PDB file of C-alpha atoms in Angstrom:
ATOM      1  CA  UNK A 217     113.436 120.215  80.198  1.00 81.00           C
ATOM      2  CA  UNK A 218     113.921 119.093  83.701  1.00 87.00           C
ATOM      3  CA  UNK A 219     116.983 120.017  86.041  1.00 93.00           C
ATOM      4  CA  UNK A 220     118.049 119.130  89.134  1.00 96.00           C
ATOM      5  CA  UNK A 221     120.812 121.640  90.854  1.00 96.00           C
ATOM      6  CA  UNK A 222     123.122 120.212  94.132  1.00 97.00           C
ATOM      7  CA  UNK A 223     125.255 123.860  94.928  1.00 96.00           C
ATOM      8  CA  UNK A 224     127.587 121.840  97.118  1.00 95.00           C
ATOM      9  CA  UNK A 225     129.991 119.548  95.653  1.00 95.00           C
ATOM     10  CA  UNK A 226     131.405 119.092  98.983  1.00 97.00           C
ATOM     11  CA  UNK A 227     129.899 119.004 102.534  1.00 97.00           C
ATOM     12  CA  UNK A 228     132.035 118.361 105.697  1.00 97.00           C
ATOM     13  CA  UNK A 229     130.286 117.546 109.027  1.00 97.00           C
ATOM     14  CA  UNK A 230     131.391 116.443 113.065  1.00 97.00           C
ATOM     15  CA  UNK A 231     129.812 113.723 114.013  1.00 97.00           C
ATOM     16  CA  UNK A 232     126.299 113.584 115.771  1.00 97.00           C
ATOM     17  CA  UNK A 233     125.832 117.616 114.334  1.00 97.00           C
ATOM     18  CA  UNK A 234     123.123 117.952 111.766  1.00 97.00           C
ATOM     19  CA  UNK A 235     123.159 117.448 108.270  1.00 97.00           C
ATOM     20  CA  UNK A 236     121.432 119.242 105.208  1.00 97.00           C
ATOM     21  CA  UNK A 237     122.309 118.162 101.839  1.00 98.00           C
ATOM     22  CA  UNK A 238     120.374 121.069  99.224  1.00 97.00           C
ATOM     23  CA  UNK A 239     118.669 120.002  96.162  1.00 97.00           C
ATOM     24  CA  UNK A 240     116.837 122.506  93.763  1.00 97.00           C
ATOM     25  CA  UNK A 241     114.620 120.785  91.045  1.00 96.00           C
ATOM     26  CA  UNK A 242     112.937 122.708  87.901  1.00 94.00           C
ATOM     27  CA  UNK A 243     110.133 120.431  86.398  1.00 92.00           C
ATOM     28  CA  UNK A 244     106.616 121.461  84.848  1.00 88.00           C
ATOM     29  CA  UNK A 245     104.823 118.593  85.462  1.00 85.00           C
ATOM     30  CA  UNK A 246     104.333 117.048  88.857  1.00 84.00           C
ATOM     31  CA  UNK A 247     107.938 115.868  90.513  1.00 85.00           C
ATOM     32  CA  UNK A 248     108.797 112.565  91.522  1.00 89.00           C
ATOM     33  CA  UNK A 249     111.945 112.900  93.626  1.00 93.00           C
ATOM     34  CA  UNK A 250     114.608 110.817  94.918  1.00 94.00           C
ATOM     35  CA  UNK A 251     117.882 110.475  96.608  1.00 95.00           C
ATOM     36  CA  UNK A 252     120.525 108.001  96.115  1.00 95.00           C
ATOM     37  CA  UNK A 253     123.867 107.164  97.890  1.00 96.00           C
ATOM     38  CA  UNK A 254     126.824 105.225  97.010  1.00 96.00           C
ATOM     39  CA  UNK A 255     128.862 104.393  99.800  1.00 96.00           C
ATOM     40  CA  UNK A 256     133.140 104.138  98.862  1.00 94.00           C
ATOM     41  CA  UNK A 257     133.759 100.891  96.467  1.00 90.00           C
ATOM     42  CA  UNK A 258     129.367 100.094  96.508  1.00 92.00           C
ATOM     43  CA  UNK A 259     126.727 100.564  94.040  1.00 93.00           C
ATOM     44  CA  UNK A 260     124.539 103.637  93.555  1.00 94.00           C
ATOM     45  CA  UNK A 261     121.421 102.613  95.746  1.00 92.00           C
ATOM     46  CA  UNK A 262     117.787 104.261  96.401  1.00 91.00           C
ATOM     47  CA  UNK A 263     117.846 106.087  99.349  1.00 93.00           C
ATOM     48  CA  UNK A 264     114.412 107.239  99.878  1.00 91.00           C
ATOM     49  CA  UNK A 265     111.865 108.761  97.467  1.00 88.00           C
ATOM     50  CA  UNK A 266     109.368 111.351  98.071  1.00 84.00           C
ATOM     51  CA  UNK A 267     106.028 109.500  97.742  1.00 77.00           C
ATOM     52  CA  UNK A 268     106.924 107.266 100.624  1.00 76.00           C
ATOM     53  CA  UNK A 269     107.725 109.840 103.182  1.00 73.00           C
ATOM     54  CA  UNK A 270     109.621 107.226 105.369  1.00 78.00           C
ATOM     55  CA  UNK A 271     113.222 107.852 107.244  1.00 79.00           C
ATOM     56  CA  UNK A 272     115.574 105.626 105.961  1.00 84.00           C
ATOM     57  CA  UNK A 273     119.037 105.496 108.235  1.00 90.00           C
ATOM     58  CA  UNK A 274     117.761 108.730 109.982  1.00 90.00           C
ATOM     59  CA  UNK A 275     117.116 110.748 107.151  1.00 94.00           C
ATOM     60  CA  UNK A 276     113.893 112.700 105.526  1.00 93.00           C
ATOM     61  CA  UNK A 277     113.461 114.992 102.946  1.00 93.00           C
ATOM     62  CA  UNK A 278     110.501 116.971 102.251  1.00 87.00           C
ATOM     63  CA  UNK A 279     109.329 117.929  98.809  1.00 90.00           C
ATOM     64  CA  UNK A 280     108.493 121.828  99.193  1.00 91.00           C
ATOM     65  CA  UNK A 281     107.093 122.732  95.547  1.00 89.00           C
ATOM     66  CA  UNK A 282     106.997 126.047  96.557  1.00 91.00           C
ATOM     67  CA  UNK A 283     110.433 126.627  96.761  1.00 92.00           C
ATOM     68  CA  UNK A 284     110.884 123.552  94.105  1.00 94.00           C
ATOM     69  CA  UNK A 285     113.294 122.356  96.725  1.00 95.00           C
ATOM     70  CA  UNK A 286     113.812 118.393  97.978  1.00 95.00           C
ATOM     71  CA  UNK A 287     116.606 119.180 100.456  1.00 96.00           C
ATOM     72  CA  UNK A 288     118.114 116.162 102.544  1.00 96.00           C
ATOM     73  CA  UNK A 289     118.164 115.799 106.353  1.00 95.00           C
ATOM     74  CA  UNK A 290     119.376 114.237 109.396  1.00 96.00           C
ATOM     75  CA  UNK A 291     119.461 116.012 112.844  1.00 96.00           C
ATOM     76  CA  UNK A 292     122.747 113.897 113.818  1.00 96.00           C
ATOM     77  CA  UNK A 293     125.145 112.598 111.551  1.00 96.00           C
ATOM     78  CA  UNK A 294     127.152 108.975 112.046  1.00 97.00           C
ATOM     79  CA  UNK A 295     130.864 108.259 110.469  1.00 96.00           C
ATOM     80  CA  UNK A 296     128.862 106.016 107.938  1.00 96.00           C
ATOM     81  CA  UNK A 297     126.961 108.425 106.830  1.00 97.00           C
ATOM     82  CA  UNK A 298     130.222 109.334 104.664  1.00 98.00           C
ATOM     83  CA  UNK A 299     129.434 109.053 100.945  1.00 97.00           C
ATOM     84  CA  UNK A 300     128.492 110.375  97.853  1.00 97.00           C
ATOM     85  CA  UNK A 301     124.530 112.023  97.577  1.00 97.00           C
ATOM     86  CA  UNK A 302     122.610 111.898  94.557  1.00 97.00           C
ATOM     87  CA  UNK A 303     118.891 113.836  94.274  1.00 97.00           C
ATOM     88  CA  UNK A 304     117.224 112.460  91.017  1.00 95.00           C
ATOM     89  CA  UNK A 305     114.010 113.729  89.275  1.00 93.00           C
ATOM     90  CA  UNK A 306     112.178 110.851  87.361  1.00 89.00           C
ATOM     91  CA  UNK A 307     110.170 111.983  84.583  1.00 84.00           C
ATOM     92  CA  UNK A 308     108.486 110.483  81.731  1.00 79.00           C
ATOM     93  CA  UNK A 309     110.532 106.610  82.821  1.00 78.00           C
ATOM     94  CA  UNK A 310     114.055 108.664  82.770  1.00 83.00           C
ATOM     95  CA  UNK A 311     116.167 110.357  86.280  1.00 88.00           C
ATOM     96  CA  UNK A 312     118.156 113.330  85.836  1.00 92.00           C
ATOM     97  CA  UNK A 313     120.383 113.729  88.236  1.00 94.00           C
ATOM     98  CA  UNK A 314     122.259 116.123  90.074  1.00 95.00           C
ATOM     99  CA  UNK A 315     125.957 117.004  90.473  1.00 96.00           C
ATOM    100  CA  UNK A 316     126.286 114.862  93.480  1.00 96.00           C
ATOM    101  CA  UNK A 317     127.318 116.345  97.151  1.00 97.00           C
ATOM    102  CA  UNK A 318     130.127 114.101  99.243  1.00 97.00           C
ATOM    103  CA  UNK A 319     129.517 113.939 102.541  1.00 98.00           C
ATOM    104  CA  UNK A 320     132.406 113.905 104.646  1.00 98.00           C
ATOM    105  CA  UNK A 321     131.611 113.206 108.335  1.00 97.00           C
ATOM    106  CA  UNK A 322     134.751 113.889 110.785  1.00 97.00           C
ATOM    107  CA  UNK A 323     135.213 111.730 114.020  1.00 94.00           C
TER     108      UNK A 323
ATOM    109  CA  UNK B  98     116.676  90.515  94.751  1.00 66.00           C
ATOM    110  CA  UNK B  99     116.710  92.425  91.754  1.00 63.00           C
ATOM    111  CA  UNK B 100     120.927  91.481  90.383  1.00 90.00           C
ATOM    112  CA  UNK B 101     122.357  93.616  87.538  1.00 95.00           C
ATOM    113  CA  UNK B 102     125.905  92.971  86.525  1.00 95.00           C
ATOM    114  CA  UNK B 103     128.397  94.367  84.094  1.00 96.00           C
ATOM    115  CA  UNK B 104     130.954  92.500  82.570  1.00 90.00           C
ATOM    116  CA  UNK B 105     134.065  94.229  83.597  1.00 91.00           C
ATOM    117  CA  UNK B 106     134.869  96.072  86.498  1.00 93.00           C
ATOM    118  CA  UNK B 107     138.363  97.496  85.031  1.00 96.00           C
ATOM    119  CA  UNK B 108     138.649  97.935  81.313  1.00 96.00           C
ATOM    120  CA  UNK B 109     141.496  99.734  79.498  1.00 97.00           C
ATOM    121  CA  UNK B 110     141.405 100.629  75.619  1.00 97.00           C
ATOM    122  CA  UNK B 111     143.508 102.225  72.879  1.00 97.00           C
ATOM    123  CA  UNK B 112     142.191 105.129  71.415  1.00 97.00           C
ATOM    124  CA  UNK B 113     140.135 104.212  68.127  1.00 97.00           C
ATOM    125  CA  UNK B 114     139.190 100.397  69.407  1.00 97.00           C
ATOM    126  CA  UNK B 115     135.548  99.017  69.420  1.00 97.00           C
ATOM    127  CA  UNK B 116     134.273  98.655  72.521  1.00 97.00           C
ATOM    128  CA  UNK B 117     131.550  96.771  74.100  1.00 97.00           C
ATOM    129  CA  UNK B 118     130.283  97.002  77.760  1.00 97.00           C
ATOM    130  CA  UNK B 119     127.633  94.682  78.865  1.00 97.00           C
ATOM    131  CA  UNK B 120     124.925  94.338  81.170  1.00 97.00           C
ATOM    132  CA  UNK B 121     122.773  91.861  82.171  1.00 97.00           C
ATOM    133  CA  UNK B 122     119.716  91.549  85.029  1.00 96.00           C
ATOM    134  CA  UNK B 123     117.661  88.798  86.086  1.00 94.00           C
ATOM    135  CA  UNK B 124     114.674  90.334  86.765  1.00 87.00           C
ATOM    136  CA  UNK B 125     112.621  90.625  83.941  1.00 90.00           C
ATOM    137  CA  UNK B 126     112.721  94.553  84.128  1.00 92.00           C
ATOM    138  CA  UNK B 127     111.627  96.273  80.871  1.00 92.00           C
ATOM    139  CA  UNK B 128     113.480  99.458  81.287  1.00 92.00           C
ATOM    140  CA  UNK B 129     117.470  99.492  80.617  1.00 94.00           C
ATOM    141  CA  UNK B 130     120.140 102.284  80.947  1.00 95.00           C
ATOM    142  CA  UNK B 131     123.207 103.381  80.310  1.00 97.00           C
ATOM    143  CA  UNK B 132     125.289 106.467  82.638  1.00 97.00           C
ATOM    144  CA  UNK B 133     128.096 107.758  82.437  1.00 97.00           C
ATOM    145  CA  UNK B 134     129.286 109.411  85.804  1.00 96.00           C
ATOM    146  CA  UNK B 135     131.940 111.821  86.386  1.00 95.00           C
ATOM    147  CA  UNK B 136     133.548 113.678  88.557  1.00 90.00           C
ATOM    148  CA  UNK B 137     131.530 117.464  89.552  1.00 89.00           C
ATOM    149  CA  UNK B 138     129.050 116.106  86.395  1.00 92.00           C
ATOM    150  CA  UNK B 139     126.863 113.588  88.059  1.00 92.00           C
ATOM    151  CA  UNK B 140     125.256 110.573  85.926  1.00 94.00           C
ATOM    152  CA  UNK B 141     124.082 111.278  82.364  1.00 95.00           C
ATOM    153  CA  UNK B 142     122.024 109.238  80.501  1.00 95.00           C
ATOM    154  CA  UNK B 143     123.733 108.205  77.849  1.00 97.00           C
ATOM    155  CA  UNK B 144     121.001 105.609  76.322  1.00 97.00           C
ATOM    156  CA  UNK B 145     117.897 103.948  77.417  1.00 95.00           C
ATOM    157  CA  UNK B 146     115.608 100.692  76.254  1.00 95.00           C
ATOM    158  CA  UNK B 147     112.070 100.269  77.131  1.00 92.00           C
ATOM    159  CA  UNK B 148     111.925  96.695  75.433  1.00 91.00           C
ATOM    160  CA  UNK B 149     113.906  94.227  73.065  1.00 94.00           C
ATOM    161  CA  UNK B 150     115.499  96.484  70.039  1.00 91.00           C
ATOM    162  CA  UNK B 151     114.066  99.002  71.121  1.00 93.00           C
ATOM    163  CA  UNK B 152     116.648 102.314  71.926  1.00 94.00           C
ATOM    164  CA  UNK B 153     115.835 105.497  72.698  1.00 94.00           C
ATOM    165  CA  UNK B 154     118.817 108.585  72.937  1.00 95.00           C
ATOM    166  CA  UNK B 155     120.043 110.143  76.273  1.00 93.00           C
ATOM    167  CA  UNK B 156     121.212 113.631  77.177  1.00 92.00           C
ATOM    168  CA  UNK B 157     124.875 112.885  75.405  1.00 96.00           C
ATOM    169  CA  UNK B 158     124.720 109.980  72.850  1.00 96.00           C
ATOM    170  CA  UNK B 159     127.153 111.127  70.499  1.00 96.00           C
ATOM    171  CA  UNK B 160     129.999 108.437  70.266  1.00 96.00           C
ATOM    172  CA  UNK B 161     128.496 105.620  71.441  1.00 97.00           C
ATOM    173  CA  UNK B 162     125.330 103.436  70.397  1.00 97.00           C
ATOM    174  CA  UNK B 163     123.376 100.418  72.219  1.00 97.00           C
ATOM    175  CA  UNK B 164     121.916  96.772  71.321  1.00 97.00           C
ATOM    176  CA  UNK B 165     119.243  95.060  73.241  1.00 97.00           C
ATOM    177  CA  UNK B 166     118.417  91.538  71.403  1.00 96.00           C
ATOM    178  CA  UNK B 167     117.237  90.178  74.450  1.00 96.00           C
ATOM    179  CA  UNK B 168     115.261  91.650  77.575  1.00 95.00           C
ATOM    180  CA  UNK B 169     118.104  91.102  79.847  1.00 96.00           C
ATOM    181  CA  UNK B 170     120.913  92.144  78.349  1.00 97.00           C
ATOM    182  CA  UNK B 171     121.733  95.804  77.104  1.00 97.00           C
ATOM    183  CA  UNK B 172     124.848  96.448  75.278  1.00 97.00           C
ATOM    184  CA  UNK B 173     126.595  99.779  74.968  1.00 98.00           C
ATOM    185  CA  UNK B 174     128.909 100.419  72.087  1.00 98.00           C
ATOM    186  CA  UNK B 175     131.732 102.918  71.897  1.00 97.00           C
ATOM    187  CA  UNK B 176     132.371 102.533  67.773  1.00 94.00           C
ATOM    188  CA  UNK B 177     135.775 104.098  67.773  1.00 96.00           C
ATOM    189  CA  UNK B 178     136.976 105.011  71.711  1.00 97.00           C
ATOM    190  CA  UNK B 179     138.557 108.529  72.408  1.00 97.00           C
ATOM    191  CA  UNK B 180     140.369 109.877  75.333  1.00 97.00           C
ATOM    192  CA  UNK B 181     136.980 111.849  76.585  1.00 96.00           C
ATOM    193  CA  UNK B 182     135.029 108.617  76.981  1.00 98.00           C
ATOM    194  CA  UNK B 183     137.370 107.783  80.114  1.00 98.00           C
ATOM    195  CA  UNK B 184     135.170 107.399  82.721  1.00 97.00           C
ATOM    196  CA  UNK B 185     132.520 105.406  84.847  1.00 97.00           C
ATOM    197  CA  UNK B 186     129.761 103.762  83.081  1.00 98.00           C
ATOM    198  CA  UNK B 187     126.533 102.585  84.923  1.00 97.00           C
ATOM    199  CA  UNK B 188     123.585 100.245  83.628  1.00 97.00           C
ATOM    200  CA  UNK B 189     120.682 100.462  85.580  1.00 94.00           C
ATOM    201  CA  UNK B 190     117.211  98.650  85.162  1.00 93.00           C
ATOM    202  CA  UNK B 191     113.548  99.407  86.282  1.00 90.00           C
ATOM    203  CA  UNK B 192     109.923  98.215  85.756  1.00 87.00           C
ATOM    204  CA  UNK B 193     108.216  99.440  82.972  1.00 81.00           C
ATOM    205  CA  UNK B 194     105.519 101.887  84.222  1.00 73.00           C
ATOM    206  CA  UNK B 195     107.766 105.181  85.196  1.00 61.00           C
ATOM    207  CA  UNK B 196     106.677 105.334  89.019  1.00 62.00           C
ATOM    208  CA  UNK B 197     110.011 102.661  90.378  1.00 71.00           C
ATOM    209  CA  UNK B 198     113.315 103.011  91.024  1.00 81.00           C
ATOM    210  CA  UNK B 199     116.185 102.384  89.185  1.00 88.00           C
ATOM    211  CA  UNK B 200     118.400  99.420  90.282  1.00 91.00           C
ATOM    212  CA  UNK B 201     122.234 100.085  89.287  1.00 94.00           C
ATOM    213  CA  UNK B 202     125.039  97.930  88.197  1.00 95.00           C
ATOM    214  CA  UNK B 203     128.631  98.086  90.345  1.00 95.00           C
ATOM    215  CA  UNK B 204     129.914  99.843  87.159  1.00 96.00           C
ATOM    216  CA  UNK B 205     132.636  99.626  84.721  1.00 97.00           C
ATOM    217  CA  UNK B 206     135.794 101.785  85.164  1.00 96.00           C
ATOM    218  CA  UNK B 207     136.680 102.598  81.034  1.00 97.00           C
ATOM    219  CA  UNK B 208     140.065 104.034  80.685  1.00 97.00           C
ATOM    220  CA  UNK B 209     141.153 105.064  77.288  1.00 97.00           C
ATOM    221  CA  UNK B 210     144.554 105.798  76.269  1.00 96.00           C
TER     222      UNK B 210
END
């Protein structure tokens, strides 16, 4: 069965220093990764997905399936970026998600 | 656009009553789902739908079961509520075909006393 592991449950950051939010997939087929946000008192929302390999709002992530890792970035982090981080693994029509990070960004 | 509501944002229940959350979408999307999301847990799927009366089980399904008469709508069903079913439930939709993303509901906050 696939699992998707977040080891933080809580990430603090100053404003404009870089971000990394870890995410740590097991899957025996071939992975189809995303992340989602939900911003305080909004809906959980796509953030970006692997097969595109677009920025969206400054941030990337990189599918390494070496390391079966999907980690996300930003090199300089804004007070919106504040909110709740989701990495999902869609297989077979169904996301598993992880634990969820909060991101905390301090003025 | 792709809109998915839910019918209540706030819902509280006595322990033991039926309860019925509802969703509804207006984009023809085949897939439907149900989460539950707590705190430290993350979402789990509850139950999903790949087409009318058709149900398949989550990860945790015990305690609650689903309806889908109609493509847009996608009913979840606590038979008897209990204290541990307190918590956030999300619906979320997607085209049929496995390679989309899921488009979420603004959730219903279930309290159960």
């Amino acid at each position: 069965a696939q699992r998707v592991t977040q080891p933080e449950k809580l990430l603090s950051v100053f404003k404009g220093a870089p971000v990394e939010l870890k995410c740590n997939y097991s899957y025996s087929g071939s992975p189809e990764l995303f992340w989602y946000v939900q911003y305080s008192r909004q809906r959980l929302q796509l953030l970006l997905r692997h097969i595109s390999r677009e920025s969206i709002k400054g941030f990337t992530a990189d599918l390494n399936k070496g390391e079966t890792s999907f980690h996300l970035k930003k090199p300089f982090a804004q007070e919106e970026d504040s909110a709740m981080y989701y990495c999902a693994l869609l297989a077979y029509e169904k996301l598993t998600f992880g634990t969820g990070t909060r991101l905390t960004i301090i003025p | 656009d792709v809109k998915v509501t839910q019918s209540s944002r706030y819902l509280v229940k006595r322990t033991g009553e039926k309860v019925f959350l509802e969703c509804v979408q207006d984009m023809d999307h085949e897939n439907m789902f149900w989460y539950r999301q707590d705190p430290g847990l993350g979402l789990r799927l509850i139950y999903f739908s790949y087409d009318v009366k058709m149900k398949e089980k989550g990860d945790i399904p015990e305690g609650y079961s689903v309806s889908r008469e109609k493509k847009e709508r996608f009913s979840l069903i606590l038979e008897s509520a209990s204290t541990n079913q307190t918590s956030m439930y999300l619906c979320a939709t997607s085209i049929a075909g496995g390679q989309e993303t899921q488009y979420f509901g603004p959730g219903t906050r279930l309290l159960v006393l």
